[in-house]
mmCIF file of C-alpha atoms and ligand atoms in Angstrom:
data_model
loop_
_atom_site.group_PDB
_atom_site.id
_atom_site.type_symbol
_atom_site.label_atom_id
_atom_site.label_comp_id
_atom_site.label_asym_id
_atom_site.label_seq_id
_atom_site.Cartn_x
_atom_site.Cartn_y
_atom_site.Cartn_z
ATOM 1 C CA MET A 3 -14.430 12.863 1.517
ATOM 2 C CA LYS A 4 -16.625 11.808 4.393
ATOM 3 C CA VAL A 5 -15.301 9.800 7.347
ATOM 4 C CA ILE A 6 -17.932 7.484 8.834
ATOM 5 C CA ARG A 7 -17.513 5.516 12.048
ATOM 6 C CA ASP A 8 -21.009 4.209 12.589
ATOM 7 C CA PRO A 9 -21.872 1.017 10.597
ATOM 8 C CA SER A 10 -25.571 1.947 10.359
ATOM 9 C CA GLU A 11 -24.713 5.386 8.929
ATOM 10 C CA MET A 12 -22.456 3.594 6.433
ATOM 11 C CA ALA A 13 -25.312 1.275 5.448
ATOM 12 C CA GLN A 14 -27.739 4.198 5.023
ATOM 13 C CA THR A 15 -25.293 6.166 2.866
ATOM 14 C CA CYS A 16 -24.772 3.184 0.555
ATOM 15 C CA ALA A 17 -28.510 2.434 0.421
ATOM 16 C CA GLN A 18 -29.097 5.996 -0.849
ATOM 17 C CA TRP A 19 -26.405 5.567 -3.484
ATOM 18 C CA ARG A 20 -27.929 2.308 -4.644
ATOM 19 C CA ARG A 21 -31.361 3.925 -4.954
ATOM 20 C CA ARG A 22 -29.771 6.478 -7.284
ATOM 21 C CA GLY A 23 -28.320 3.651 -9.351
ATOM 22 C CA TYR A 24 -24.681 4.283 -8.415
ATOM 23 C CA ARG A 25 -22.220 1.411 -8.677
ATOM 24 C CA ILE A 26 -20.260 1.030 -5.454
ATOM 25 C CA GLY A 27 -16.643 -0.156 -5.273
ATOM 26 C CA PHE A 28 -15.232 -1.195 -1.910
ATOM 27 C CA VAL A 29 -11.635 -1.628 -0.708
ATOM 28 C CA PRO A 30 -11.335 -3.186 2.776
ATOM 29 C CA THR A 31 -7.986 -2.538 4.490
ATOM 30 C CA MET A 32 -6.316 -2.490 7.884
ATOM 31 C CA GLY A 33 -4.756 0.910 7.156
ATOM 32 C CA ALA A 34 -1.069 1.891 7.035
ATOM 33 C CA LEU A 35 -1.873 2.467 3.396
ATOM 34 C CA HIS A 36 0.839 2.057 0.760
ATOM 35 C CA ASP A 37 0.972 1.975 -3.025
ATOM 36 C CA GLY A 38 -0.508 -1.553 -3.056
ATOM 37 C CA HIS A 39 -3.669 -0.257 -1.367
ATOM 38 C CA ARG A 40 -3.528 2.795 -3.595
ATOM 39 C CA SER A 41 -3.589 0.627 -6.731
ATOM 40 C CA LEU A 42 -6.735 -1.140 -5.458
ATOM 41 C CA ILE A 43 -8.417 2.200 -4.721
ATOM 42 C CA GLN A 44 -7.502 3.565 -8.154
ATOM 43 C CA ARG A 45 -8.983 0.523 -9.840
ATOM 44 C CA ALA A 46 -12.163 0.843 -7.762
ATOM 45 C CA ARG A 47 -12.296 4.540 -8.724
ATOM 46 C CA ARG A 48 -12.063 3.710 -12.429
ATOM 47 C CA GLU A 49 -14.759 1.031 -12.331
ATOM 48 C CA ASN A 50 -17.411 2.572 -10.039
ATOM 49 C CA ASP A 51 -19.451 5.701 -9.325
ATOM 50 C CA ARG A 52 -18.757 5.669 -5.590
ATOM 51 C CA VAL A 53 -15.741 4.300 -3.688
ATOM 52 C CA VAL A 54 -15.630 3.246 -0.046
ATOM 53 C CA VAL A 55 -12.362 2.362 1.733
ATOM 54 C CA SER A 56 -12.544 0.777 5.172
ATOM 55 C CA ILE A 57 -9.776 0.908 7.739
ATOM 56 C CA PHE A 58 -10.266 -1.625 10.482
ATOM 57 C CA VAL A 59 -7.524 -3.503 12.311
ATOM 58 C CA ASN A 60 -9.578 -6.628 12.868
ATOM 59 C CA PRO A 61 -8.831 -8.230 16.242
ATOM 60 C CA LEU A 62 -10.476 -11.511 15.129
ATOM 61 C CA GLN A 63 -7.771 -12.252 12.579
ATOM 62 C CA PHE A 64 -4.784 -11.864 14.922
ATOM 63 C CA GLY A 65 -3.506 -14.759 17.028
ATOM 64 C CA PRO A 66 -2.717 -14.222 20.733
ATOM 65 C CA ASN A 67 1.015 -13.851 20.045
ATOM 66 C CA GLU A 68 0.656 -11.726 16.924
ATOM 67 C CA ASP A 69 1.068 -8.003 16.352
ATOM 68 C CA TYR A 70 -2.472 -6.641 16.919
ATOM 69 C CA ALA A 71 -1.370 -4.078 19.509
ATOM 70 C CA ARG A 72 1.659 -2.854 17.597
ATOM 71 C CA TYR A 73 0.095 -2.946 14.097
ATOM 72 C CA PRO A 74 0.722 0.556 12.623
ATOM 73 C CA ARG A 75 -2.261 2.962 12.744
ATOM 74 C CA PRO A 76 -1.169 6.194 11.017
ATOM 75 C CA PHE A 77 -4.708 7.526 10.588
ATOM 76 C CA TYR A 78 -3.953 11.071 9.386
ATOM 77 C CA GLN A 79 -1.554 9.817 6.745
ATOM 78 C CA ASP A 80 -4.123 7.223 5.616
ATOM 79 C CA ARG A 81 -6.805 9.892 5.391
ATOM 80 C CA ARG A 82 -4.565 11.907 3.077
ATOM 81 C CA VAL A 83 -4.011 8.862 0.842
ATOM 82 C CA CYS A 84 -7.783 8.376 0.600
ATOM 83 C CA GLU A 85 -8.408 12.062 -0.131
ATOM 84 C CA SER A 86 -5.742 12.114 -2.815
ATOM 85 C CA THR A 87 -7.273 9.074 -4.549
ATOM 86 C CA TRP A 88 -10.800 10.563 -4.565
ATOM 87 C CA VAL A 89 -12.371 8.148 -2.124
ATOM 88 C CA ASP A 90 -15.984 9.121 -1.305
ATOM 89 C CA VAL A 91 -16.223 7.568 2.142
ATOM 90 C CA LEU A 92 -13.534 6.408 4.535
ATOM 91 C CA PHE A 93 -15.283 3.904 6.806
ATOM 92 C CA ARG A 94 -13.561 3.493 10.132
ATOM 93 C CA PRO A 95 -15.625 1.437 12.567
ATOM 94 C CA SER A 96 -14.407 0.666 16.091
ATOM 95 C CA PRO A 97 -13.914 -2.902 17.380
ATOM 96 C CA GLU A 98 -16.785 -2.297 19.840
ATOM 97 C CA GLU A 99 -19.162 -1.405 17.013
ATOM 98 C CA MET A 100 -18.076 -4.362 14.892
ATOM 99 C CA TYR A 101 -18.116 -6.890 17.718
ATOM 100 C CA PRO A 102 -20.509 -5.768 20.420
ATOM 101 C CA GLU A 103 -20.916 -7.731 23.601
ATOM 102 C CA GLY A 104 -22.444 -11.133 22.823
ATOM 103 C CA PHE A 105 -21.035 -11.441 19.281
ATOM 104 C CA ARG A 106 -20.737 -15.176 18.521
ATOM 105 C CA THR A 107 -20.833 -15.837 14.774
ATOM 106 C CA GLY A 108 -17.904 -16.851 12.589
ATOM 107 C CA VAL A 109 -17.552 -17.709 8.906
ATOM 108 C CA ASN A 110 -15.395 -20.704 8.125
ATOM 109 C CA VAL A 111 -14.542 -21.556 4.529
ATOM 110 C CA GLU A 112 -13.759 -25.180 5.179
ATOM 111 C CA GLY A 113 -10.920 -26.890 3.387
ATOM 112 C CA LEU A 114 -9.350 -23.618 2.280
ATOM 113 C CA SER A 115 -8.838 -21.859 5.619
ATOM 114 C CA GLU A 116 -6.846 -24.523 7.454
ATOM 115 C CA LYS A 117 -4.008 -25.033 4.969
ATOM 116 C CA LEU A 118 -0.918 -22.933 4.068
ATOM 117 C CA ASP A 119 -1.083 -19.780 6.217
ATOM 118 C CA GLY A 120 -3.987 -21.282 8.167
ATOM 119 C CA GLU A 121 -1.646 -23.961 9.551
ATOM 120 C CA PHE A 122 0.598 -21.316 11.031
ATOM 121 C CA ARG A 123 -2.135 -18.825 11.951
ATOM 122 C CA PRO A 124 -5.051 -20.886 13.320
ATOM 123 C CA GLY A 125 -8.320 -18.930 13.186
ATOM 124 C CA HIS A 126 -6.838 -16.202 10.987
ATOM 125 C CA PHE A 127 -8.981 -16.802 7.905
ATOM 126 C CA LYS A 128 -12.123 -17.314 9.961
ATOM 127 C CA GLY A 129 -11.483 -13.819 11.339
ATOM 128 C CA VAL A 130 -10.903 -12.467 7.829
ATOM 129 C CA ALA A 131 -14.005 -14.071 6.294
ATOM 130 C CA THR A 132 -16.182 -12.970 9.218
ATOM 131 C CA VAL A 133 -15.122 -9.334 9.057
ATOM 132 C CA VAL A 134 -15.320 -9.160 5.266
ATOM 133 C CA LEU A 135 -18.834 -10.619 5.282
ATOM 134 C CA LYS A 136 -19.868 -8.024 7.898
ATOM 135 C CA LEU A 137 -18.285 -5.207 5.893
ATOM 136 C CA PHE A 138 -19.991 -6.446 2.710
ATOM 137 C CA GLN A 139 -23.333 -6.404 4.571
ATOM 138 C CA GLN A 140 -22.733 -2.855 5.796
ATOM 139 C CA VAL A 141 -21.488 -1.396 2.512
ATOM 140 C CA GLY A 142 -23.355 -3.563 -0.006
ATOM 141 C CA PRO A 143 -20.782 -3.049 -2.770
ATOM 142 C CA ASP A 144 -21.085 -4.187 -6.372
ATOM 143 C CA LYS A 145 -17.388 -5.017 -6.370
ATOM 144 C CA GLY A 146 -14.858 -5.666 -3.595
ATOM 145 C CA TYR A 147 -11.163 -5.238 -4.462
ATOM 146 C CA PHE A 148 -8.492 -7.536 -3.001
ATOM 147 C CA GLY A 149 -4.785 -8.011 -3.652
ATOM 148 C CA GLU A 150 -3.179 -11.153 -5.062
ATOM 149 C CA LYS A 151 -0.434 -10.476 -2.534
ATOM 150 C CA ASP A 152 -2.708 -12.287 -0.053
ATOM 151 C CA PHE A 153 -3.558 -15.048 -2.497
ATOM 152 C CA GLN A 154 -5.100 -17.520 -0.068
ATOM 153 C CA GLN A 155 -7.294 -14.758 1.374
ATOM 154 C CA LEU A 156 -8.469 -13.864 -2.122
ATOM 155 C CA VAL A 157 -9.398 -17.460 -2.962
ATOM 156 C CA ILE A 158 -11.234 -17.866 0.356
ATOM 157 C CA LEU A 159 -13.236 -14.664 -0.157
ATOM 158 C CA GLN A 160 -14.143 -15.608 -3.742
ATOM 159 C CA ARG A 161 -15.354 -18.980 -2.455
ATOM 160 C CA MET A 162 -17.332 -17.335 0.370
ATOM 161 C CA ALA A 163 -19.034 -14.893 -2.010
ATOM 162 C CA GLU A 164 -20.013 -17.722 -4.327
ATOM 163 C CA ASP A 165 -21.091 -20.181 -1.626
ATOM 164 C CA LEU A 166 -23.235 -17.616 0.215
ATOM 165 C CA ASP A 167 -24.720 -16.083 -2.966
ATOM 166 C CA LEU A 168 -23.366 -12.654 -2.065
ATOM 167 C CA PRO A 169 -24.294 -10.094 -4.738
ATOM 168 C CA VAL A 170 -20.709 -8.840 -4.926
ATOM 169 C CA GLU A 171 -17.895 -9.513 -7.345
ATOM 170 C CA VAL A 172 -14.586 -10.230 -5.598
ATOM 171 C CA VAL A 173 -12.011 -8.607 -7.895
ATOM 172 C CA ALA A 174 -8.387 -9.830 -7.878
ATOM 173 C CA CYS A 175 -5.751 -7.084 -8.236
ATOM 174 C CA PRO A 176 -2.051 -7.633 -9.038
ATOM 175 C CA THR A 177 0.624 -7.322 -6.355
ATOM 176 C CA ALA A 178 2.352 -3.942 -6.157
ATOM 177 C CA ARG A 179 6.085 -4.234 -5.483
ATOM 178 C CA GLU A 180 9.130 -2.207 -4.543
ATOM 179 C CA ARG A 181 11.641 -1.727 -7.342
ATOM 180 C CA ASP A 182 13.695 -4.639 -5.984
ATOM 181 C CA GLY A 183 10.686 -6.996 -6.144
ATOM 182 C CA LEU A 184 9.647 -7.010 -2.480
ATOM 183 C CA ALA A 185 5.838 -7.054 -2.269
ATOM 184 C CA LEU A 186 4.565 -3.904 -0.570
ATOM 185 C CA SER A 187 3.186 -4.626 2.890
ATOM 186 C CA SER A 188 2.341 -2.582 5.964
ATOM 187 C CA ARG A 189 4.525 -5.046 7.902
ATOM 188 C CA ASN A 190 7.661 -4.222 5.863
ATOM 189 C CA ALA A 191 8.066 -1.272 8.242
ATOM 190 C CA TYR A 192 9.034 -3.785 10.957
ATOM 191 C CA LEU A 193 12.131 -4.960 9.018
ATOM 192 C CA SER A 194 15.572 -3.861 10.222
ATOM 193 C CA ALA A 195 17.982 -2.584 7.536
ATOM 194 C CA PRO A 196 19.806 -5.941 7.201
ATOM 195 C CA GLU A 197 16.470 -7.812 7.075
ATOM 196 C CA ARG A 198 15.150 -5.387 4.471
ATOM 197 C CA ALA A 199 18.226 -6.136 2.343
ATOM 198 C CA GLN A 200 17.438 -9.870 2.423
ATOM 199 C CA ALA A 201 13.668 -9.557 1.927
ATOM 200 C CA PRO A 202 13.616 -9.338 -1.917
ATOM 201 C CA LYS A 203 15.091 -12.846 -2.017
ATOM 202 C CA LEU A 204 11.645 -14.202 -1.181
ATOM 203 C CA GLN A 205 10.297 -13.073 -4.562
ATOM 204 C CA GLN A 206 13.548 -14.101 -6.293
ATOM 205 C CA ALA A 207 13.244 -17.629 -4.885
ATOM 206 C CA LEU A 208 9.652 -17.899 -6.111
ATOM 207 C CA GLN A 209 10.678 -16.695 -9.556
ATOM 208 C CA ALA A 210 13.454 -19.257 -9.707
ATOM 209 C CA GLY A 211 10.970 -21.957 -8.687
ATOM 210 C CA ALA A 212 8.494 -20.869 -11.363
ATOM 211 C CA GLN A 213 11.256 -20.949 -13.968
ATOM 212 C CA ALA A 214 12.060 -24.533 -13.046
ATOM 213 C CA ALA A 215 8.535 -25.455 -14.201
ATOM 214 C CA VAL A 216 9.305 -24.714 -17.831
ATOM 215 C CA ARG A 217 12.154 -27.209 -17.993
ATOM 216 C CA SER A 218 11.311 -30.354 -19.862
ATOM 217 C CA ARG A 219 10.057 -33.189 -17.665
ATOM 218 C CA ALA A 220 9.946 -30.888 -14.605
ATOM 219 C CA LYS A 221 7.737 -32.078 -11.745
ATOM 220 C CA PRO A 222 5.949 -30.038 -9.034
ATOM 221 C CA HIS A 223 8.573 -31.262 -6.600
ATOM 222 C CA ASP A 224 11.370 -29.662 -8.707
ATOM 223 C CA VAL A 225 9.629 -26.292 -8.546
ATOM 224 C CA VAL A 226 9.223 -26.391 -4.781
ATOM 225 C CA ARG A 227 12.729 -27.724 -4.224
ATOM 226 C CA ARG A 228 14.322 -24.968 -6.293
ATOM 227 C CA ALA A 229 12.460 -22.234 -4.394
ATOM 228 C CA ARG A 230 13.119 -23.856 -1.021
ATOM 229 C CA ARG A 231 16.841 -24.133 -1.686
ATOM 230 C CA LEU A 232 17.098 -20.412 -2.357
ATOM 231 C CA LEU A 233 14.969 -19.522 0.658
ATOM 232 C CA GLN A 234 17.224 -21.671 2.831
ATOM 233 C CA SER A 235 20.200 -19.584 1.729
ATOM 234 C CA ILE A 236 18.731 -16.344 3.152
ATOM 235 C CA PRO A 237 20.684 -15.522 6.302
ATOM 236 C CA GLY A 238 18.477 -15.367 9.388
ATOM 237 C CA ALA A 239 15.337 -16.573 7.613
ATOM 238 C CA SER A 240 13.169 -19.472 8.695
ATOM 239 C CA ILE A 241 10.687 -21.003 6.292
ATOM 240 C CA ASP A 242 7.063 -21.566 7.339
ATOM 241 C CA TYR A 243 6.101 -23.170 4.025
ATOM 242 C CA VAL A 244 6.784 -23.320 0.284
ATOM 243 C CA ARG A 245 3.990 -24.966 -1.710
ATOM 244 C CA LEU A 246 2.905 -25.322 -5.296
ATOM 245 C CA VAL A 247 -0.894 -25.500 -5.370
ATOM 246 C CA ASP A 248 -3.917 -25.488 -7.632
ATOM 247 C CA GLU A 249 -5.228 -21.898 -7.740
ATOM 248 C CA ALA A 250 -8.857 -22.840 -7.076
ATOM 249 C CA THR A 251 -8.590 -25.581 -4.456
ATOM 250 C CA LEU A 252 -5.204 -24.708 -2.909
ATOM 251 C CA ASP A 253 -4.444 -28.455 -2.996
ATOM 252 C CA ASP A 254 -0.838 -29.431 -3.681
ATOM 253 C CA ALA A 255 -0.195 -29.752 -7.397
ATOM 254 C CA GLU A 256 0.305 -33.326 -8.504
ATOM 255 C CA ARG A 257 1.232 -32.433 -12.058
ATOM 256 C CA LEU A 258 2.455 -29.323 -13.844
ATOM 257 C CA ARG A 259 -0.929 -28.695 -15.470
ATOM 258 C CA GLY A 260 -3.585 -26.006 -15.267
ATOM 259 C CA ARG A 261 -3.483 -22.867 -13.137
ATOM 260 C CA LEU A 262 -0.920 -23.256 -10.386
ATOM 261 C CA ARG A 263 0.529 -20.875 -7.761
ATOM 262 C CA LEU A 264 3.785 -21.118 -5.902
ATOM 263 C CA LEU A 265 3.389 -19.602 -2.427
ATOM 264 C CA ALA A 266 5.809 -19.122 0.441
ATOM 265 C CA ALA A 267 5.916 -17.643 3.923
ATOM 266 C CA ILE A 268 9.157 -16.920 5.750
ATOM 267 C CA ARG A 269 10.147 -15.229 8.965
ATOM 268 C CA LEU A 270 12.919 -12.676 9.003
ATOM 269 C CA GLY A 271 13.584 -11.815 12.637
ATOM 270 C CA ARG A 272 10.199 -10.895 14.117
ATOM 271 C CA THR A 273 8.599 -10.192 10.748
ATOM 272 C CA ARG A 274 6.611 -12.701 8.760
ATOM 273 C CA LEU A 275 6.609 -12.196 4.993
ATOM 274 C CA ILE A 276 4.387 -13.910 2.425
ATOM 275 C CA ASP A 277 4.455 -13.829 -1.344
ATOM 276 C CA ASN A 278 3.348 -15.884 -4.348
ATOM 277 C CA ILE A 279 3.742 -16.181 -8.081
ATOM 278 C CA PRO A 280 1.713 -17.837 -10.868
ATOM 279 C CA VAL A 281 3.368 -20.875 -12.412
ATOM 280 C CA ILE A 282 2.902 -21.149 -16.131
ATOM 281 C CA CYS A 283 2.767 -24.752 -17.273
ATOM 282 C CA GLN A 284 3.448 -26.022 -20.764
ATOM 283 C CA ASP A 285 0.357 -28.190 -21.137
HETATM 284 P P1 AMP B 22 -4.293 -5.145 4.450
HETATM 285 O O1 AMP B 22 -4.422 -3.696 4.820
HETATM 286 O O2 AMP B 22 -2.898 -5.669 4.556
HETATM 287 O O3 AMP B 22 -5.334 -6.008 5.123
HETATM 288 O O4 AMP B 22 -4.615 -5.232 2.896
HETATM 289 C C1 AMP B 22 -5.808 -4.727 2.370
HETATM 290 C C2 AMP B 22 -5.929 -5.155 0.940
HETATM 291 O O5 AMP B 22 -4.817 -4.667 0.198
HETATM 292 C C3 AMP B 22 -5.926 -6.678 0.770
HETATM 293 O O6 AMP B 22 -6.832 -7.037 -0.253
HETATM 294 C C4 AMP B 22 -4.509 -6.958 0.356
HETATM 295 O O7 AMP B 22 -4.361 -8.137 -0.409
HETATM 296 C C5 AMP B 22 -4.212 -5.739 -0.481
HETATM 297 N N1 AMP B 22 -2.757 -5.537 -0.600
HETATM 298 C C6 AMP B 22 -1.857 -5.509 0.415
HETATM 299 N N2 AMP B 22 -0.611 -5.379 -0.085
HETATM 300 C C7 AMP B 22 -0.734 -5.330 -1.436
HETATM 301 C C8 AMP B 22 0.180 -5.218 -2.513
HETATM 302 N N3 AMP B 22 1.494 -5.136 -2.316
HETATM 303 N N4 AMP B 22 -0.309 -5.203 -3.779
HETATM 304 C C9 AMP B 22 -1.641 -5.311 -3.997
HETATM 305 N N5 AMP B 22 -2.555 -5.418 -3.027
HETATM 306 C C10 AMP B 22 -2.117 -5.437 -1.755
#
């Protein structure tokens, strides 16, 4: 496995691969790799001739009071994960190379970036879309792999790729979970033991909400209310949001019809957790 830091060397390597007709799969990450990332890499490995994983803790997507400085950066461990999953190139640019002096441009996917998580993390999705577009330009992948764990991010990136005619398929991958249902996340490491014990209740509350949708004459409001009630019973948790939305537009569901997603974000102590679940409607 090659480790590349320089974006232009990354671009040259991928250009050579493309000339040889290789299909390139790309998995952008912020590192602290876990089995969720691993499942994305394995899928990319199965579906492509060459696999690139990037590790870049993107300063643009962190708010001033967020955890940019303390975000975990266990590089040697991450390198081993990439080697053991047969990654071809680990791309690890520096913030200075990604955002040199004078950098001004941002990508805003209007209407999708401001709601849900965007309300609580202003500018976050603009930072995400901007860095992913830059990484796509540098790597030029056929397919980019993203987790449903970050559902709003996935929808925004699919929209961006379509709107800007990017020649890349944004592939949605299922959420990898601990045995007790907690979605794997690099931030789970921040949880204290008592917080960790409460954390699976986030997924349980979403499941209970989704189940409420199959009751006869259930309304969107019943789904949200059921999930919210359970979230409110988690000791020490505060709720940022619980919403039932249309999967494509992220608008609040008005009826239990079509493809819907129940999403929630809570804070447990200093840690913010997000999760989501599809809601199956009986049309
Ligand atoms: P991150 O390093 O947190 O920026 O995540 C990099 C990619 O891995 C994103 O596409 C995430 O959605 C995805 N990811 C993170 N956690 C999981 C998980 N538990 N299951 C599946 N994908 C995940």
